[in-house]
XYZ file of C-alpha atoms in Angstrom:
781
model
C 86.024 -8.330 -26.864
C 84.278 -5.283 -26.605
C 81.546 -6.373 -28.872
C 80.641 -9.192 -26.133
C 80.724 -6.565 -23.371
C 78.421 -4.465 -25.316
C 75.787 -7.410 -25.790
C 76.267 -8.424 -22.117
C 75.590 -4.927 -21.087
C 72.622 -4.665 -23.347
C 71.459 -7.997 -21.968
C 71.636 -6.740 -18.175
C 69.978 -3.094 -19.171
C 67.180 -5.129 -20.856
C 66.723 -7.325 -17.629
C 67.030 -4.358 -15.440
C 64.023 -2.465 -17.299
C 62.446 -5.796 -17.524
C 62.495 -5.964 -13.557
C 61.535 -2.247 -12.966
C 58.651 -2.942 -15.786
C 57.267 -5.656 -13.625
C 57.932 -3.883 -10.085
C 56.163 -0.904 -11.571
C 53.248 -3.287 -13.137
C 53.107 -4.977 -9.338
C 53.010 -1.620 -7.641
C 50.311 -0.074 -9.656
C 48.218 -3.680 -9.094
C 48.789 -3.466 -5.727
C 47.670 0.248 -5.431
C 44.737 -0.392 -7.465
C 43.816 -3.638 -5.191
C 44.098 -1.276 -2.232
C 42.174 1.287 -3.760
C 39.628 -1.486 -4.669
C 39.478 -2.843 -1.088
C 39.159 0.587 0.480
C 36.716 1.520 -1.731
C 34.529 -1.687 -0.977
C 35.481 -0.997 2.926
C 33.968 2.463 2.647
C 31.150 1.488 0.928
C 30.583 -1.309 3.570
C 30.867 0.998 6.578
C 28.584 3.520 4.911
C 25.890 1.038 4.665
C 26.298 -0.291 8.018
C 26.365 3.617 9.090
C 22.618 3.716 7.644
C 21.806 0.378 9.226
C 22.590 1.842 12.429
C 21.172 5.243 11.813
C 18.116 3.358 11.118
C 18.464 1.257 14.448
C 18.338 4.798 16.452
C 14.900 5.459 14.513
C 13.412 2.148 15.453
C 14.639 2.164 19.496
C 13.093 6.038 19.391
C 9.571 4.379 17.915
C 9.771 1.685 20.596
C 10.168 4.281 23.243
C 7.415 5.995 22.138
C 5.084 2.826 21.677
C 6.211 2.139 25.365
C 4.911 5.424 26.572
C 1.646 4.840 24.898
C 1.229 1.475 26.563
C 2.314 2.901 29.821
C -0.501 5.345 29.713
C -2.861 2.900 28.791
C -1.868 0.810 31.724
C -2.231 3.735 33.598
C -5.991 4.794 32.846
C -6.658 1.073 33.665
C -5.229 1.416 37.169
C -6.719 5.019 38.000
C -9.763 3.704 39.537
C -8.531 0.850 41.433
C -6.923 2.834 44.613
C -10.416 4.579 45.309
C -12.253 1.308 44.457
C -10.238 -0.360 47.075
C -10.757 2.612 49.509
C -14.501 2.421 48.976
C -14.292 -1.235 49.324
C -13.903 -0.818 53.221
C -16.621 1.136 53.821
C -20.374 0.744 54.192
C -21.308 1.463 50.678
C -18.817 -0.456 48.644
C -18.882 0.083 44.836
C -17.201 -3.364 44.239
C -15.944 -6.174 46.673
C -12.206 -6.561 47.277
C -12.751 -9.863 45.485
C -14.084 -8.325 42.194
C -11.306 -5.588 42.234
C -8.805 -8.125 42.585
C -10.267 -10.129 39.646
C -10.480 -7.239 37.198
C -7.105 -5.313 37.900
C -5.320 -8.915 38.216
C -1.786 -8.539 37.292
C -2.081 -4.906 35.711
C -0.130 -3.579 38.559
C 2.805 -5.873 38.087
C 2.693 -5.392 34.184
C 2.719 -1.375 34.741
C 6.249 -1.838 37.152
C 8.024 -4.342 34.222
C 7.107 -1.850 31.681
C 8.071 1.084 33.764
C 11.356 -0.096 34.732
C 12.165 -1.176 30.990
C 11.227 2.342 29.775
C 13.213 3.951 32.579
C 16.433 2.086 31.760
C 15.861 2.600 27.866
C 15.211 6.120 27.656
C 18.755 7.425 28.878
C 20.284 4.822 26.472
C 18.479 6.330 23.644
C 18.995 9.870 24.538
C 22.899 9.226 25.205
C 22.944 7.437 21.737
C 25.999 5.949 19.647
C 26.499 3.377 17.423
C 28.104 1.167 20.228
C 25.343 1.664 22.368
C 23.703 -1.713 23.844
C 20.257 -2.279 24.827
C 19.874 -6.156 24.245
C 20.181 -6.925 27.998
C 17.054 -4.733 28.503
C 15.006 -6.548 25.851
C 16.150 -9.875 27.075
C 15.221 -9.215 30.827
C 11.924 -7.931 29.700
C 11.214 -11.167 27.555
C 12.384 -13.166 30.804
C 9.209 -11.456 32.671
C 6.714 -12.749 29.869
C 5.335 -15.438 32.735
C 3.409 -12.467 34.167
C 1.710 -11.766 31.017
C 0.578 -15.682 31.215
C -1.109 -15.061 34.484
C -3.087 -12.051 32.924
C -4.160 -14.079 29.904
C -5.459 -16.970 31.635
C -7.309 -14.392 33.848
C -8.359 -12.400 31.226
C -11.805 -13.837 30.263
C -13.007 -13.979 34.010
C -11.747 -10.363 34.111
C -13.754 -9.003 31.305
C -16.958 -10.802 32.385
C -16.693 -9.603 36.001
C -16.024 -5.785 34.891
C -19.045 -6.097 32.532
C -21.328 -7.426 35.334
C -20.268 -4.637 37.210
C -20.792 -2.035 34.638
C -24.227 -3.351 34.281
C -24.919 -3.064 38.073
C -23.071 0.040 38.692
C -23.516 2.839 37.004
C -20.748 4.814 38.791
C -18.107 2.115 37.849
C -19.248 1.973 34.092
C -18.443 5.702 34.016
C -14.867 5.507 35.520
C -13.769 2.243 34.158
C -12.168 1.827 30.635
C -13.079 -2.071 30.468
C -12.033 -1.771 26.433
C -8.376 -0.971 27.702
C -8.237 -4.322 29.439
C -7.172 -5.907 25.998
C -4.022 -3.892 25.664
C -1.948 -6.276 27.388
C -3.379 -9.260 25.438
C -2.568 -7.294 22.282
C 1.020 -6.372 23.511
C 2.205 -9.461 24.049
C 1.156 -10.851 20.938
C 3.156 -8.274 18.874
C 6.376 -8.932 21.224
C 7.661 -10.889 18.753
C 7.368 -8.451 15.916
C 9.192 -5.610 17.546
C 11.930 -7.833 18.345
C 12.162 -8.725 14.635
C 12.222 -5.145 13.634
C 14.938 -4.247 15.644
C 16.940 -7.322 14.632
C 16.595 -6.481 11.343
C 18.299 -3.190 12.045
C 21.154 -4.761 14.013
C 24.273 -5.765 12.461
C 25.394 -9.394 13.314
C 28.455 -8.380 14.404
C 26.909 -5.897 17.118
C 26.925 -7.035 20.639
C 23.630 -6.720 20.923
C 22.743 -9.124 18.134
C 22.900 -12.324 20.330
C 21.191 -10.669 23.201
C 18.224 -9.694 20.709
C 18.306 -13.377 19.378
C 18.021 -14.789 22.617
C 14.906 -12.433 23.595
C 13.307 -13.297 20.388
C 13.578 -17.012 21.432
C 12.154 -16.454 24.470
C 9.121 -14.848 23.172
C 8.436 -17.089 20.642
C 8.678 -20.022 22.941
C 6.123 -18.085 25.146
C 3.583 -17.466 22.390
C 3.782 -21.082 21.014
C 3.092 -22.319 24.225
C -0.182 -20.199 24.429
C -1.482 -21.117 21.195
C -0.979 -24.627 21.679
C -3.314 -24.408 24.747
C -5.794 -21.881 23.228
C -6.393 -22.551 19.465
C -9.281 -24.924 18.790
C -9.298 -27.740 16.531
C -11.097 -27.194 13.458
C -12.780 -29.455 11.125
C -13.248 -28.999 7.587
C -15.820 -30.197 5.240
C -15.539 -30.698 1.293
C -17.708 -31.766 -1.304
C -17.566 -33.036 -4.809
C -18.125 -30.539 -7.576
C -22.059 -30.989 -8.126
C -23.408 -32.009 -11.348
C -25.926 -28.875 -11.582
C -23.734 -26.641 -10.038
C -20.420 -25.337 -12.049
C -17.833 -22.953 -11.205
C -17.962 -20.196 -13.807
C -15.714 -17.348 -12.830
C -13.795 -16.624 -9.518
C -11.589 -13.414 -8.597
C -10.415 -11.030 -5.914
C -12.357 -7.928 -5.457
C -12.841 -5.103 -3.133
C -16.091 -4.584 -1.561
C -17.566 -1.711 0.200
C -18.828 -2.424 3.365
C -20.026 0.856 5.583
C -17.281 2.908 3.970
C -14.354 0.827 4.557
C -12.903 -1.478 1.698
C -12.578 -5.184 2.413
C -10.900 -7.704 0.186
C -13.179 -10.644 -0.891
C -12.829 -13.598 -3.149
C -16.005 -13.628 -5.148
C -16.943 -16.884 -6.854
C -19.651 -17.133 -9.401
C -21.371 -20.501 -9.844
C -24.096 -21.371 -12.288
C -26.762 -20.580 -9.823
C -25.650 -18.575 -7.118
C -22.899 -15.648 -6.363
C -20.868 -16.442 -3.186
C -18.751 -13.687 -1.721
C -16.017 -15.526 0.748
C -13.302 -13.947 2.727
C -9.988 -15.714 3.026
C -8.975 -16.791 6.525
C -5.779 -16.324 7.859
C -3.541 -19.379 7.168
C -1.706 -20.611 10.207
C 1.079 -23.233 10.538
C -0.104 -26.495 9.489
C -3.650 -25.376 8.699
C -4.832 -25.529 5.035
C -6.444 -22.705 3.415
C -9.855 -21.812 4.531
C -12.995 -19.491 3.836
C -15.379 -17.732 5.631
C -18.741 -16.941 3.720
C -19.786 -13.352 3.746
C -22.727 -13.621 1.826
C -24.393 -15.241 -1.136
C -27.104 -14.204 -3.788
C -29.157 -16.665 -5.874
C -28.690 -15.460 -9.349
C -32.395 -15.446 -10.079
C -32.562 -12.812 -7.496
C -29.701 -10.562 -8.383
C -29.876 -7.224 -10.227
C -27.689 -4.435 -11.220
C -28.327 -1.044 -9.411
C -26.905 2.158 -10.641
C -24.906 4.672 -8.835
C -27.714 7.081 -9.575
C -30.532 4.687 -8.208
C -28.573 4.084 -4.915
C -27.822 7.970 -4.419
C -31.661 8.562 -4.993
C -32.586 6.225 -2.181
C -34.356 8.408 0.659
C -32.624 8.560 3.922
C -35.265 7.888 6.639
C -35.441 10.422 9.621
C -34.681 9.111 12.944
C -36.226 10.437 16.141
C -33.927 11.839 18.532
C -34.984 9.266 21.470
C -33.938 6.613 18.681
C -30.565 8.179 18.172
C -29.957 8.159 21.984
C -30.788 4.704 22.155
C -28.490 3.936 19.140
C -25.847 5.748 21.123
C -26.419 3.183 24.151
C -26.353 0.078 21.436
C -22.987 1.506 19.763
C -21.227 1.643 23.330
C -22.248 -1.944 24.096
C -21.579 -3.069 20.435
C -17.934 -1.574 21.034
C -17.675 -3.528 24.116
C -18.557 -6.614 22.191
C -16.048 -5.970 19.575
C -13.288 -5.723 21.751
C -14.117 -9.071 23.233
C -14.358 -10.744 19.885
C -11.046 -9.634 18.906
C -9.666 -12.161 21.665
C -11.924 -14.820 20.448
C -8.828 -17.020 20.025
C -8.810 -17.052 23.822
C -12.125 -18.514 23.883
C -14.454 -20.921 22.516
C -14.920 -20.185 18.829
C -18.563 -19.115 17.803
C -19.996 -19.648 14.351
C -20.524 -16.598 12.916
C -24.154 -15.786 11.679
C -24.904 -14.915 7.725
C -26.266 -11.699 7.355
C -27.810 -10.971 3.929
C -28.034 -7.293 3.271
C -30.448 -5.394 0.472
C -27.378 -4.576 -1.756
C -23.754 -4.926 -2.194
C -21.018 -2.668 -3.758
C -17.927 -3.898 -5.375
C -15.204 -1.512 -6.568
C -14.136 -2.513 -9.772
C -11.503 -0.256 -11.652
C -11.863 -1.829 -15.325
C -14.678 -1.162 -17.468
C -13.924 -4.096 -19.278
C -14.235 -6.513 -16.275
C -17.179 -4.935 -15.281
C -18.769 -5.507 -18.735
C -17.651 -9.182 -18.472
C -19.258 -10.121 -15.084
C -22.626 -8.298 -16.493
C -22.513 -10.454 -19.577
C -21.799 -13.778 -17.965
C -24.515 -13.115 -15.027
C -27.154 -12.094 -17.332
C -26.542 -15.003 -19.637
C -26.883 -17.503 -16.927
C -29.845 -15.885 -15.462
C -31.927 -17.028 -18.126
C -31.498 -20.724 -17.111
C -30.970 -20.910 -13.369
C -33.443 -21.035 -10.592
C -32.036 -22.413 -7.158
C -31.310 -21.775 -3.387
C -29.346 -22.837 -0.642
C -29.779 -24.648 2.575
C -27.379 -23.537 5.528
C -25.519 -26.821 5.403
C -25.348 -26.776 1.641
C -23.743 -23.263 2.029
C -21.150 -24.559 4.509
C -20.338 -27.429 1.986
C -20.028 -24.952 -0.954
C -18.035 -22.493 0.942
C -15.529 -25.538 2.139
C -15.341 -26.400 -1.643
C -14.326 -23.332 -2.962
C -10.732 -23.950 -1.770
C -10.395 -26.777 -4.147
C -12.386 -25.105 -6.771
C -10.814 -21.941 -7.059
C -8.751 -20.861 -10.386
C -7.540 -17.471 -8.900
C -4.901 -18.456 -6.450
C -3.035 -15.380 -5.558
C -4.134 -11.973 -4.404
C -3.068 -9.303 -6.837
C -0.141 -7.002 -5.770
C 1.439 -10.527 -4.324
C 4.566 -11.724 -5.758
C 3.749 -15.397 -5.570
C 4.554 -16.411 -9.235
C 5.624 -19.506 -10.582
C 9.124 -19.617 -11.706
C 8.134 -19.905 -15.847
C 5.584 -16.999 -15.142
C 6.433 -13.593 -17.032
C 6.571 -10.804 -14.320
C 5.162 -8.223 -16.849
C 6.900 -5.231 -18.537
C 7.892 -2.404 -16.377
C 8.539 1.041 -18.063
C 6.759 3.008 -20.368
C 4.425 2.231 -23.445
C 3.655 4.837 -26.103
C 0.620 4.156 -27.693
C -0.970 5.992 -31.069
C -4.385 5.512 -31.365
C -4.794 5.907 -35.330
C -8.375 5.218 -36.178
C -11.302 2.798 -36.547
C -13.242 1.291 -39.479
C -15.934 -1.227 -39.873
C -18.715 0.840 -38.098
C -22.040 0.661 -39.590
C -23.411 3.903 -38.925
C -21.894 7.343 -37.902
C -21.504 7.739 -34.253
C -19.659 9.963 -31.558
C -16.809 7.636 -30.907
C -14.030 7.746 -28.223
C -11.480 4.957 -27.040
C -9.949 4.190 -23.549
C -7.017 1.988 -22.996
C -6.569 -0.310 -19.974
C -3.498 -2.131 -18.538
C -3.003 -4.495 -15.864
C -0.834 -3.432 -12.785
C 0.023 -6.026 -10.415
C -3.050 -8.036 -11.314
C -5.762 -5.057 -11.526
C -6.766 -3.632 -14.817
C -7.118 0.274 -14.826
C -7.867 2.817 -17.317
C -5.011 4.590 -18.340
C -5.764 6.836 -21.495
C -8.972 8.311 -23.195
C -9.354 9.789 -26.685
C -11.201 12.736 -27.673
C -14.451 12.128 -28.957
C -14.561 11.840 -32.792
C -17.960 13.179 -33.925
C -20.657 11.825 -36.327
C -18.366 9.628 -38.327
C -17.849 5.892 -39.640
C -14.222 6.220 -39.727
C -12.856 8.246 -37.053
C -9.312 9.192 -37.412
C -7.848 10.080 -33.805
C -4.096 9.903 -34.263
C -3.594 10.642 -30.534
C -0.377 9.533 -28.559
C -0.278 8.547 -24.891
C 2.606 7.551 -22.613
C 1.416 5.097 -20.360
C 3.393 3.823 -17.375
C 3.754 -0.104 -16.857
C 3.925 -1.663 -13.870
C 4.217 -5.487 -14.018
C 1.831 -5.146 -16.977
C 1.292 -8.061 -19.678
C -2.197 -7.009 -21.448
C -3.473 -3.993 -23.265
C -7.195 -3.377 -23.397
C -9.022 -1.141 -25.825
C -12.686 -0.365 -25.258
C -15.053 1.742 -28.022
C -17.673 3.963 -26.457
C -20.610 5.722 -28.076
C -20.721 9.109 -26.307
C -24.380 9.838 -25.178
C -25.062 13.523 -25.136
C -29.045 12.981 -24.907
C -29.878 11.918 -21.378
C -33.275 10.787 -22.197
C -31.278 8.029 -24.174
C -29.018 6.722 -21.469
C -29.501 3.271 -20.420
C -29.414 2.948 -16.934
C -29.138 -0.868 -17.112
C -25.765 -0.742 -17.810
C -24.559 0.915 -14.585
C -22.949 3.894 -13.811
C -21.209 4.382 -17.258
C -23.966 6.200 -19.254
C -21.880 5.925 -22.413
C -22.653 2.690 -24.088
C -19.602 -0.154 -24.930
C -19.377 -0.560 -28.782
C -16.735 -3.021 -28.603
C -13.933 -4.428 -26.563
C -10.763 -6.587 -27.130
C -7.418 -6.716 -25.741
C -3.619 -7.802 -26.999
C -0.906 -9.353 -24.692
C 2.104 -7.211 -24.483
C 4.687 -9.347 -25.837
C 8.349 -8.872 -24.621
C 10.005 -10.264 -27.541
C 8.046 -7.825 -29.823
C 8.166 -5.129 -28.175
C 12.275 -5.342 -27.331
C 13.038 -3.248 -30.724
C 12.922 0.437 -30.506
C 11.030 0.766 -33.664
C 6.991 1.580 -33.629
C 5.126 -1.837 -33.835
C 1.685 -1.711 -35.714
C -1.086 -3.472 -34.275
C -5.010 -4.015 -35.088
C -7.541 -4.978 -32.583
C -10.530 -6.482 -34.065
C -13.916 -6.757 -32.166
C -17.321 -7.083 -33.034
C -16.804 -6.134 -36.672
C -14.603 -2.961 -35.680
C -11.081 -2.319 -36.232
C -9.049 -0.227 -34.155
C -5.392 0.655 -35.561
C -2.566 1.387 -33.134
C 1.036 1.918 -32.937
C 3.431 0.938 -29.926
C 6.705 1.546 -28.835
C 8.120 0.464 -25.403
C 10.890 1.908 -23.193
C 11.866 -0.281 -20.485
C 12.158 1.107 -16.783
C 15.955 0.556 -16.712
C 16.175 3.404 -19.399
C 12.744 5.317 -19.231
C 12.973 6.117 -15.163
C 16.912 7.021 -14.894
C 17.134 10.239 -12.989
C 19.446 12.417 -15.123
C 20.480 15.841 -14.347
C 19.618 18.141 -17.107
C 22.538 19.938 -18.986
C 20.571 22.850 -19.222
C 20.310 24.349 -15.673
C 18.520 27.270 -16.500
C 15.164 25.202 -16.901
C 13.276 23.274 -14.018
C 13.069 19.638 -15.504
C 16.040 17.861 -14.451
C 17.120 20.301 -12.159
C 17.495 20.049 -8.241
C 14.577 21.257 -6.381
C 16.894 23.238 -4.342
C 18.133 25.204 -7.107
C 15.019 25.976 -8.657
C 13.720 27.140 -5.296
C 16.529 29.193 -4.560
C 16.654 30.885 -8.264
C 12.700 31.588 -8.240
C 12.983 32.784 -4.679
C 9.940 30.526 -3.596
C 9.687 27.588 -1.149
C 7.793 25.559 -3.897
C 8.789 25.405 -7.603
C 6.317 27.686 -9.435
C 5.713 24.723 -11.988
C 4.178 22.603 -8.779
C 2.127 25.754 -7.659
C 0.944 26.579 -11.217
C -0.107 22.788 -12.349
C -1.674 22.463 -8.760
C -3.710 25.513 -9.180
C -4.890 24.556 -12.819
C -5.918 20.962 -11.785
C -7.717 22.349 -8.590
C -9.401 24.991 -10.988
C -11.186 22.502 -13.463
C -9.857 18.846 -12.544
C -11.039 17.804 -9.045
C -13.912 15.906 -10.689
C -12.197 14.626 -13.569
C -12.418 10.753 -13.445
C -8.984 9.319 -13.227
C -7.105 12.324 -12.754
C -3.134 11.892 -12.134
C -4.244 8.062 -13.489
C -5.454 8.744 -17.135
C -2.629 9.923 -19.350
C -2.516 13.062 -21.315
C -1.711 13.523 -24.858
C 1.751 13.308 -25.111
C 2.499 15.984 -27.340
C 0.736 18.380 -24.998
C 2.884 17.300 -22.263
C 6.220 17.657 -24.101
C 4.746 21.470 -25.147
C 4.102 22.226 -21.787
C 7.709 20.791 -20.650
C 9.209 23.245 -23.223
C 7.505 26.059 -22.186
C 8.290 25.511 -18.369
C 11.997 24.964 -19.100
C 12.062 28.199 -21.500
C 10.106 30.140 -18.740
C 7.393 31.144 -21.199
C 5.334 33.854 -20.004
C 2.371 32.458 -21.856
C 2.143 29.227 -19.972
C -0.731 29.972 -17.805
C -2.467 30.565 -21.078
C -1.300 27.329 -22.730
C -2.542 25.511 -19.792
C -6.034 27.011 -19.637
C -6.486 25.817 -23.248
C -5.389 22.034 -22.592
C -6.953 18.858 -21.557
C -6.373 18.600 -17.809
C -4.912 15.207 -18.006
C -2.119 16.820 -20.021
C -1.428 19.084 -17.153
C -1.593 16.451 -14.418
C 0.988 14.475 -16.651
C 3.278 17.301 -16.689
C 3.523 17.634 -12.895
C 4.068 13.753 -12.660
C 7.030 14.255 -15.355
C 8.338 17.020 -13.225
C 8.803 15.054 -10.233
C 9.831 11.716 -12.028
C 12.665 13.655 -13.916
C 14.152 15.124 -10.860
C 17.947 14.305 -10.490
C 17.147 13.129 -7.054
C 13.695 11.895 -5.810
C 11.724 14.265 -3.491
C 12.349 11.632 -0.516
C 16.107 11.954 -1.303
C 18.536 9.173 -2.004
C 19.914 9.275 1.655
C 16.811 8.747 3.441
C 15.114 6.505 0.875
C 16.094 3.147 2.762
C 15.054 4.595 5.884
C 11.592 5.180 4.658
C 11.653 2.039 3.404
C 12.637 0.509 6.443
C 10.063 2.576 8.536
C 7.319 1.580 6.749
C 7.920 -2.103 7.458
C 7.704 -1.500 11.147
C 5.362 -3.506 13.001
C 4.401 -1.574 15.809
C 2.002 1.213 14.654
C 3.357 3.854 17.225
C 6.922 3.223 16.455
C 5.974 3.378 12.911
C 4.370 6.905 13.222
C 7.356 8.127 15.578
C 9.875 6.948 13.055
C 8.286 8.165 9.977
C 7.442 11.697 11.046
C 11.032 11.888 12.358
C 12.347 10.842 8.545
C 9.789 13.180 6.941
C 11.191 16.402 9.120
C 14.738 15.191 8.142
C 14.225 16.169 4.565
C 15.632 19.154 3.134
C 13.407 22.370 3.561
C 12.605 22.688 -0.129
C 11.682 19.061 -0.263
C 9.802 18.931 2.834
C 7.801 22.225 2.146
C 7.124 20.876 -1.575
C 5.793 17.593 -0.719
C 3.564 18.851 2.272
C 2.196 21.224 -0.560
C 1.451 18.520 -2.898
C 0.222 16.198 -0.046
C -2.598 18.733 0.855
C -3.551 18.890 -3.004
C -3.894 15.195 -3.049
C -5.781 15.024 0.129
C -8.222 17.282 -1.536
C -8.430 14.926 -4.650
C -9.375 12.228 -2.651
C -12.099 14.190 -1.172
C -13.520 13.979 -4.442
C -12.950 10.270 -4.680
C -16.752 9.474 -5.193
C -16.847 11.353 -8.472
C -13.276 11.403 -9.662
C -12.640 7.700 -8.544
C -9.065 8.475 -7.043
C -8.786 7.244 -3.529
C -5.826 7.428 -1.508
C -4.405 4.199 -2.623
C -5.108 5.037 -6.420
C -2.942 8.274 -5.616
C -0.276 6.503 -3.688
C 0.020 3.984 -6.759
C 0.601 6.666 -9.106
C 2.794 9.136 -7.147
C 4.572 6.756 -4.778
C 7.476 5.733 -7.465
C 7.680 9.001 -8.825
C 8.334 10.674 -5.387
C 10.419 7.872 -3.810
C 12.420 5.974 -6.791
C 15.861 6.406 -5.841
C 18.376 7.692 -8.641
C 20.725 5.383 -10.759
C 23.318 5.076 -8.358
C 20.971 3.859 -5.484
C 18.789 1.470 -7.989
C 18.938 -2.162 -7.189
C 18.516 -3.125 -10.981
C 21.569 -5.002 -11.813
C 23.731 -3.252 -14.258
C 24.232 -6.236 -16.410
C 20.680 -7.253 -16.719
C 20.342 -9.782 -19.598
C 16.485 -9.125 -20.025
C 16.223 -5.362 -19.565
C 12.448 -5.017 -20.284
C 11.244 -7.376 -17.727
C 11.751 -6.831 -14.138
C 12.214 -9.565 -11.306
C 10.128 -9.559 -8.122
C 12.653 -7.122 -6.243
C 11.708 -4.366 -8.522
C 7.972 -5.150 -7.871
C 8.388 -5.086 -4.073
C 10.346 -2.115 -4.329
C 7.507 -0.537 -6.169
C 5.067 -1.667 -3.494
C 7.272 0.011 -0.804
C 7.156 3.272 -2.656
C 3.571 2.932 -2.854
C 2.930 1.978 0.878
C 5.202 4.873 2.223
C 3.264 7.602 0.657
C -0.158 5.771 1.278
C 0.948 6.046 5.065
C 1.444 9.725 4.948
C -1.876 10.508 2.972
C -3.579 8.506 5.511
C -1.886 10.016 8.326
C -3.837 12.494 10.598
C -0.867 14.217 12.340
C 1.076 15.645 9.736
C 3.052 18.800 10.483
C 1.985 22.133 8.586
C 4.318 23.883 6.132
C 4.969 26.420 8.658
C 6.205 24.014 11.493
C 9.562 24.480 12.936
C 12.399 22.061 11.612
C 13.264 21.280 14.916
C 9.861 20.354 16.106
C 9.706 16.627 18.169
C 6.534 15.123 16.879
C 6.573 12.565 19.827
C 7.722 12.785 23.482
C 11.164 11.262 23.178
C 13.721 13.391 22.253
C 16.460 11.513 20.454
């Protein structure tokens, strides 16, 4: 009996323990679930907080833009009152009818936007995340009918103002005719501003439906105008001619009077045609405008030296005065042409100039274009009539082989997006040379469709078997191909062949290999041999994907400078800018300002690592080391420092806002937002960035020699300065293919490039001694 009681007690105890265990397990699970839910909720709240913060910056920018627009409307209206007063006198400058025509509806527009500005300003000044402004934008959109009346009268107003300017010199001096275009420009961008605001307004916010309604009204208004004023166009197509075949086409950048223009260049068997891709509208097919053409029989290559040697004609002072008057007239004509969509379209005249300049960053491509054109020139001789030219231009839509502009992400689903990360390349040696030469090699890789020179070996003198054994670390941005070019160094200027263009060194051989993701996936070095024109160059390659190579990891050795927070380094050094940045910049400015491809061309990897170790150890002889090294290694060390910062110079917190600010449509709002964000950076980050920015601008001042434009510098430094640390990275942690990136990476990289490019091009950058509290636009928030 007692045995049964013991067993019963034992079973009860076991059941109690099991019940307790289950209860504890359920409790822990519940606690874990609650903790996880709170974590998700906290992250969601943080994201929403950042979104609402960006909303404030966008509205601040809209206020600045409205203030600018009101000043323009005020400038238009300034002479109206004295003109009206003079119209009732015996010597009127303009008639009442002319005044009413020129200033038609401008007063009403000024009143509408003044009311909008006065109502929006206090709401932004008394800002909270629950603040509502949607009703103001809804009211503004409901008053767009005034713009319809202005637009309908615009052509007559401009023509009347032009006639009055020609008839009356006094009126020409006081009237800003070109400003009449401002309301037209404003209304066409109204939907873009609303898109910007909606993008940064949570769907749960009370403003969201009001802003959607304002956007709907604006879109309907613009659609109704476009239906009335957009002329119908006819397109012409021709069959591919039997004697005229398309040999090659690609997008190129043409240098036109100091500015860069994107062109689509078509090389036919008898003619080179330069076209501009028209903006595609809804329901319209792709079309081209012909900018110019040259029969291949008339085409010659001009060197940079020849073009610089062309004498500049002297102009008499009377001619200069006449030119100034003509320039003023042309400026007015340009403003009228900007609204040509409001009037009957005119067929543009085809202008042929003496010479055309294309910017081609790749020597490989430059050589290919020369070779194919020179080969074709031996067997062609033809010209085009204007009708044939029009038909040929229209046929380019069907004949084109390159459909996507480089730097765009319109890839087919099965097309590789290229490699993102770092490729270490060792150039070992060359063989097969028939005579002793002074030989060096350059390496090119493609980046979003453009090939650029990334590395250059030293010149190996007087040898048939040069043996370089130099290692380079090359950053890949969507890269698929590695190109190698062998040059003979020309030391005797008398032997230079000017027919080859600006590059005085002769290309001996060129070849390329595809960067295969599967082959490069292993961590081992891969051997490769490039065979070209009987010459063999041996290489070794090792790839590190962006997922691993671009992690911002804090250094364990906090006494160094690499991988250490910039605030810690400047505090330790008692300086505003880290000494490594100062010393590298000073050395580069001392002897690297005219170095072709500075910051783009990689330095020797072993030299860069030696400098890194010297700076980390606070080696006093680092200045001597730098003076003896190739300047590209110093540039590489500076880039590596910024790349290895544990947090980007633009900070993780502000990075999403910079990315949002650069996407704003209104230029005034964008400037206001970007400058506010810039001044929000921590002091060491801000001062260091401004120091670096001034340096990069000085580099770009020598662009004609070093070939480093603002865009090139932004491409090199943008991701380095802005790429967020691992915790904010958008790369999925469980990526199945770590060495190839999707389009999100590419778009993110381009956004980073655009942010730095914007600051490089912006004139009103605050100086390093500016007060942090400076407000760079008139509306304080």
